[in-house]
Amino acid sequence: MRFAENSVNKVSEKNSTLHFKSAKEKMESQLTSGLQPELLEDDQKQWLAYAICGAITSDGSVAPEELEYLERALAFLPSETEVNNMMRAVKDQKLPELDRFPGATREMEVKIFIDLTSVISVDNVLGANEIDFLLHIGRKLGFGREFVRVV
């Protein structure tokens, strides 16, 4: 896997401070779709973090443009142990298989899918593996192939 190793190490070094955000910074954590992760339940945050990391790594590399999303995803996790596990999973490209998004409303599912498409397109390259990821995660969010293709 091609990896922006220095950049990821910088993220790793900063991870201990990610959990102690001010109210202003929490407002800034709002995602592209308007989804506010701080309003999600812990299991939903963890699912979203793994989905974002899956989107980032779906093309086999981590582009510098994707690091902001990686930092945000790590900030969703409640403990240092989970942050470290996530970083290891990203580096090893061994992210766990996700089930359906827990306790989702249709609005949440749409917003999450929009955010994941933003993550994938941030480097302005859309490869076959990224399309496959979107199709797969779209099914996990309850969307059919046609919806995913339209988005």
PDB file of C-alpha atoms in Angstrom:
ATOM      1  CA  MET A   1       0.000   0.000   0.000  1.00  0.00           C
ATOM      2  CA  ARG A   2       1.269   3.433  -0.856  1.00  0.00           C
ATOM      3  CA  PHE A   3       1.131   5.482   2.293  1.00  0.00           C
ATOM      4  CA  ALA A   4       1.855   9.046   3.258  1.00  0.00           C
ATOM      5  CA  GLU A   5       3.802   7.593   6.216  1.00  0.00           C
ATOM      6  CA  ASN A   6       5.036  10.869   7.680  1.00  0.00           C
ATOM      7  CA  SER A   7       1.568  12.376   7.481  1.00  0.00           C
ATOM      8  CA  VAL A   8      -0.038   9.371   9.138  1.00  0.00           C
ATOM      9  CA  ASN A   9       2.579   9.440  11.869  1.00  0.00           C
ATOM     10  CA  LYS A  10       1.728  13.096  12.462  1.00  0.00           C
ATOM     11  CA  VAL A  11      -1.920  12.101  12.820  1.00  0.00           C
ATOM     12  CA  SER A  12      -0.886   9.368  15.232  1.00  0.00           C
ATOM     13  CA  GLU A  13       1.153  11.838  17.308  1.00  0.00           C
ATOM     14  CA  LYS A  14      -1.814  14.193  17.489  1.00  0.00           C
ATOM     15  CA  ASN A  15      -4.358  11.513  18.388  1.00  0.00           C
ATOM     16  CA  SER A  16      -4.018  12.024  22.110  1.00  0.00           C
ATOM     17  CA  THR A  17      -5.277  15.580  21.782  1.00  0.00           C
ATOM     18  CA  LEU A  18      -8.143  14.782  19.436  1.00  0.00           C
ATOM     19  CA  HIS A  19     -10.543  13.831  22.201  1.00  0.00           C
ATOM     20  CA  PHE A  20     -10.318  17.076  24.097  1.00  0.00           C
ATOM     21  CA  LYS A  21     -11.949  19.517  21.716  1.00  0.00           C
ATOM     22  CA  SER A  22     -13.540  22.771  22.674  1.00  0.00           C
ATOM     23  CA  ALA A  23     -17.204  23.397  21.844  1.00  0.00           C
ATOM     24  CA  LYS A  24     -16.120  25.494  18.863  1.00  0.00           C
ATOM     25  CA  GLU A  25     -13.962  22.694  17.481  1.00  0.00           C
ATOM     26  CA  LYS A  26     -16.820  20.234  17.919  1.00  0.00           C
ATOM     27  CA  MET A  27     -19.021  22.466  15.795  1.00  0.00           C
ATOM     28  CA  GLU A  28     -16.266  22.450  13.181  1.00  0.00           C
ATOM     29  CA  SER A  29     -16.353  18.641  13.151  1.00  0.00           C
ATOM     30  CA  GLN A  30     -19.632  18.793  11.262  1.00  0.00           C
ATOM     31  CA  LEU A  31     -19.201  16.805   8.096  1.00  0.00           C
ATOM     32  CA  THR A  32     -19.873  17.870   4.516  1.00  0.00           C
ATOM     33  CA  SER A  33     -23.458  16.616   4.653  1.00  0.00           C
ATOM     34  CA  GLY A  34     -24.235  18.486   7.854  1.00  0.00           C
ATOM     35  CA  LEU A  35     -24.051  15.322   9.960  1.00  0.00           C
ATOM     36  CA  GLN A  36     -22.782  16.135  13.449  1.00  0.00           C
ATOM     37  CA  PRO A  37     -20.859  13.140  14.765  1.00  0.00           C
ATOM     38  CA  GLU A  38     -20.944  14.376  18.352  1.00  0.00           C
ATOM     39  CA  LEU A  39     -24.715  13.760  18.309  1.00  0.00           C
ATOM     40  CA  LEU A  40     -24.286  10.089  17.368  1.00  0.00           C
ATOM     41  CA  GLU A  41     -24.227   7.169  19.783  1.00  0.00           C
ATOM     42  CA  ASP A  42     -20.819   5.576  20.444  1.00  0.00           C
ATOM     43  CA  ASP A  43     -21.527   2.528  18.261  1.00  0.00           C
ATOM     44  CA  GLN A  44     -22.627   4.823  15.427  1.00  0.00           C
ATOM     45  CA  LYS A  45     -19.470   6.919  15.771  1.00  0.00           C
ATOM     46  CA  GLN A  46     -17.335   3.801  15.654  1.00  0.00           C
ATOM     47  CA  TRP A  47     -19.157   2.529  12.551  1.00  0.00           C
ATOM     48  CA  LEU A  48     -18.737   5.904  10.860  1.00  0.00           C
ATOM     49  CA  ALA A  49     -15.044   6.064  11.775  1.00  0.00           C
ATOM     50  CA  TYR A  50     -14.408   2.632  10.279  1.00  0.00           C
ATOM     51  CA  ALA A  51     -16.438   3.504   7.185  1.00  0.00           C
ATOM     52  CA  ILE A  52     -14.441   6.706   6.655  1.00  0.00           C
ATOM     53  CA  CYS A  53     -11.183   4.819   7.086  1.00  0.00           C
ATOM     54  CA  GLY A  54     -12.463   2.200   4.642  1.00  0.00           C
ATOM     55  CA  ALA A  55     -13.196   4.951   2.129  1.00  0.00           C
ATOM     56  CA  ILE A  56      -9.742   6.447   2.633  1.00  0.00           C
ATOM     57  CA  THR A  57      -7.948   3.145   2.102  1.00  0.00           C
ATOM     58  CA  SER A  58     -10.223   1.726  -0.605  1.00  0.00           C
ATOM     59  CA  ASP A  59      -7.837   2.763  -3.366  1.00  0.00           C
ATOM     60  CA  GLY A  60      -4.819   1.213  -1.646  1.00  0.00           C
ATOM     61  CA  SER A  61      -3.245   4.492  -0.597  1.00  0.00           C
ATOM     62  CA  VAL A  62      -3.774   7.401   1.740  1.00  0.00           C
ATOM     63  CA  ALA A  63      -3.515  10.691  -0.136  1.00  0.00           C
ATOM     64  CA  PRO A  64      -2.469  13.819   1.752  1.00  0.00           C
ATOM     65  CA  GLU A  65      -5.896  15.324   0.987  1.00  0.00           C
ATOM     66  CA  GLU A  66      -7.522  12.455   2.886  1.00  0.00           C
ATOM     67  CA  LEU A  67      -5.659  13.027   6.150  1.00  0.00           C
ATOM     68  CA  GLU A  68      -8.173  15.586   7.440  1.00  0.00           C
ATOM     69  CA  TYR A  69     -10.870  12.923   7.157  1.00  0.00           C
ATOM     70  CA  LEU A  70      -8.635  10.421   8.916  1.00  0.00           C
ATOM     71  CA  GLU A  71      -8.147  12.860  11.789  1.00  0.00           C
ATOM     72  CA  ARG A  72     -11.898  13.424  12.024  1.00  0.00           C
ATOM     73  CA  ALA A  73     -12.573   9.695  12.012  1.00  0.00           C
ATOM     74  CA  LEU A  74     -10.055   9.136  14.802  1.00  0.00           C
ATOM     75  CA  ALA A  75     -11.683  11.927  16.810  1.00  0.00           C
ATOM     76  CA  PHE A  76     -14.971   9.970  16.836  1.00  0.00           C
ATOM     77  CA  LEU A  77     -13.422   7.154  18.842  1.00  0.00           C
ATOM     78  CA  PRO A  78     -13.874   7.203  22.612  1.00  0.00           C
ATOM     79  CA  SER A  79     -10.512   5.821  23.750  1.00  0.00           C
ATOM     80  CA  GLU A  80      -6.811   5.949  22.981  1.00  0.00           C
ATOM     81  CA  THR A  81      -6.842   2.177  22.539  1.00  0.00           C
ATOM     82  CA  GLU A  82      -9.479   2.395  19.823  1.00  0.00           C
ATOM     83  CA  VAL A  83      -7.571   5.209  18.101  1.00  0.00           C
ATOM     84  CA  ASN A  84      -4.393   3.118  18.101  1.00  0.00           C
ATOM     85  CA  ASN A  85      -6.293   0.072  16.828  1.00  0.00           C
ATOM     86  CA  MET A  86      -7.792   2.153  14.042  1.00  0.00           C
ATOM     87  CA  MET A  87      -4.399   3.541  13.022  1.00  0.00           C
ATOM     88  CA  ARG A  88      -2.980   0.013  12.919  1.00  0.00           C
ATOM     89  CA  ALA A  89      -5.940  -1.202  10.865  1.00  0.00           C
ATOM     90  CA  VAL A  90      -5.498   1.656   8.386  1.00  0.00           C
ATOM     91  CA  LYS A  91      -1.761   1.049   8.053  1.00  0.00           C
ATOM     92  CA  ASP A  92      -2.306  -2.707   7.614  1.00  0.00           C
ATOM     93  CA  GLN A  93      -5.356  -2.245   5.349  1.00  0.00           C
ATOM     94  CA  LYS A  94      -7.268  -4.655   7.600  1.00  0.00           C
ATOM     95  CA  LEU A  95     -10.417  -2.817   8.544  1.00  0.00           C
ATOM     96  CA  PRO A  96     -13.220  -4.902  10.006  1.00  0.00           C
ATOM     97  CA  GLU A  97     -16.274  -5.806   7.955  1.00  0.00           C
ATOM     98  CA  LEU A  98     -19.133  -3.483   8.790  1.00  0.00           C
ATOM     99  CA  ASP A  99     -22.692  -4.566   9.443  1.00  0.00           C
ATOM    100  CA  ARG A 100     -25.650  -2.252   8.867  1.00  0.00           C
ATOM    101  CA  PHE A 101     -25.346   1.172  10.435  1.00  0.00           C
ATOM    102  CA  PRO A 102     -26.856   0.793  13.940  1.00  0.00           C
ATOM    103  CA  GLY A 103     -30.045   2.699  14.773  1.00  0.00           C
ATOM    104  CA  ALA A 104     -30.036   4.707  11.570  1.00  0.00           C
ATOM    105  CA  THR A 105     -32.696   6.938  10.183  1.00  0.00           C
ATOM    106  CA  ARG A 106     -32.913   7.319   6.415  1.00  0.00           C
ATOM    107  CA  GLU A 107     -31.679  10.895   6.731  1.00  0.00           C
ATOM    108  CA  MET A 108     -28.576   9.716   8.602  1.00  0.00           C
ATOM    109  CA  GLU A 109     -27.888   7.028   6.006  1.00  0.00           C
ATOM    110  CA  VAL A 110     -28.100   9.554   3.162  1.00  0.00           C
ATOM    111  CA  LYS A 111     -25.804  11.997   4.979  1.00  0.00           C
ATOM    112  CA  ILE A 112     -23.271   9.283   5.738  1.00  0.00           C
ATOM    113  CA  PHE A 113     -23.244   8.143   2.132  1.00  0.00           C
ATOM    114  CA  ILE A 114     -22.724  11.732   0.944  1.00  0.00           C
ATOM    115  CA  ASP A 115     -19.839  12.112   3.382  1.00  0.00           C
ATOM    116  CA  LEU A 116     -18.225   8.880   2.218  1.00  0.00           C
ATOM    117  CA  THR A 117     -18.448   9.974  -1.412  1.00  0.00           C
ATOM    118  CA  SER A 118     -16.770  13.237  -0.391  1.00  0.00           C
ATOM    119  CA  VAL A 119     -13.949  11.313   1.273  1.00  0.00           C
ATOM    120  CA  ILE A 120     -13.402   9.161  -1.787  1.00  0.00           C
ATOM    121  CA  SER A 121     -13.458  12.075  -4.219  1.00  0.00           C
ATOM    122  CA  VAL A 122     -11.250  14.473  -2.229  1.00  0.00           C
ATOM    123  CA  ASP A 123      -8.142  13.390  -4.165  1.00  0.00           C
ATOM    124  CA  ASN A 124      -9.956  13.892  -7.508  1.00  0.00           C
ATOM    125  CA  VAL A 125      -9.375  10.278  -8.516  1.00  0.00           C
ATOM    126  CA  LEU A 126     -12.124   7.662  -8.618  1.00  0.00           C
ATOM    127  CA  GLY A 127     -10.836   4.149  -9.166  1.00  0.00           C
ATOM    128  CA  ALA A 128     -12.597   0.817  -9.577  1.00  0.00           C
ATOM    129  CA  ASN A 129     -11.873  -0.208  -5.967  1.00  0.00           C
ATOM    130  CA  GLU A 130     -13.413   3.014  -4.692  1.00  0.00           C
ATOM    131  CA  ILE A 131     -16.524   2.419  -6.780  1.00  0.00           C
ATOM    132  CA  ASP A 132     -16.713  -1.114  -5.376  1.00  0.00           C
ATOM    133  CA  PHE A 133     -16.390   0.300  -1.868  1.00  0.00           C
ATOM    134  CA  LEU A 134     -19.258   2.735  -2.483  1.00  0.00           C
ATOM    135  CA  LEU A 135     -21.458  -0.041  -3.862  1.00  0.00           C
ATOM    136  CA  HIS A 136     -20.649  -2.235  -0.860  1.00  0.00           C
ATOM    137  CA  ILE A 137     -21.164   0.467   1.770  1.00  0.00           C
ATOM    138  CA  GLY A 138     -24.283   1.649  -0.039  1.00  0.00           C
ATOM    139  CA  ARG A 139     -25.789  -1.796   0.537  1.00  0.00           C
ATOM    140  CA  LYS A 140     -24.820  -1.570   4.236  1.00  0.00           C
ATOM    141  CA  LEU A 141     -26.747   1.687   4.371  1.00  0.00           C
ATOM    142  CA  GLY A 142     -29.757   0.144   2.647  1.00  0.00           C
ATOM    143  CA  PHE A 143     -29.291   1.644  -0.815  1.00  0.00           C
ATOM    144  CA  GLY A 144     -29.645  -0.190  -4.085  1.00  0.00           C
ATOM    145  CA  ARG A 145     -27.096  -0.129  -6.865  1.00  0.00           C
ATOM    146  CA  GLU A 146     -29.055   2.480  -8.846  1.00  0.00           C
ATOM    147  CA  PHE A 147     -29.034   4.982  -5.976  1.00  0.00           C
ATOM    148  CA  VAL A 148     -25.282   4.557  -5.557  1.00  0.00           C
ATOM    149  CA  ARG A 149     -24.709   5.018  -9.279  1.00  0.00           C
ATOM    150  CA  VAL A 150     -26.734   8.240  -9.325  1.00  0.00           C
ATOM    151  CA  VAL A 151     -24.842   9.761  -6.415  1.00  0.00           C
TER     152      VAL A 151
END
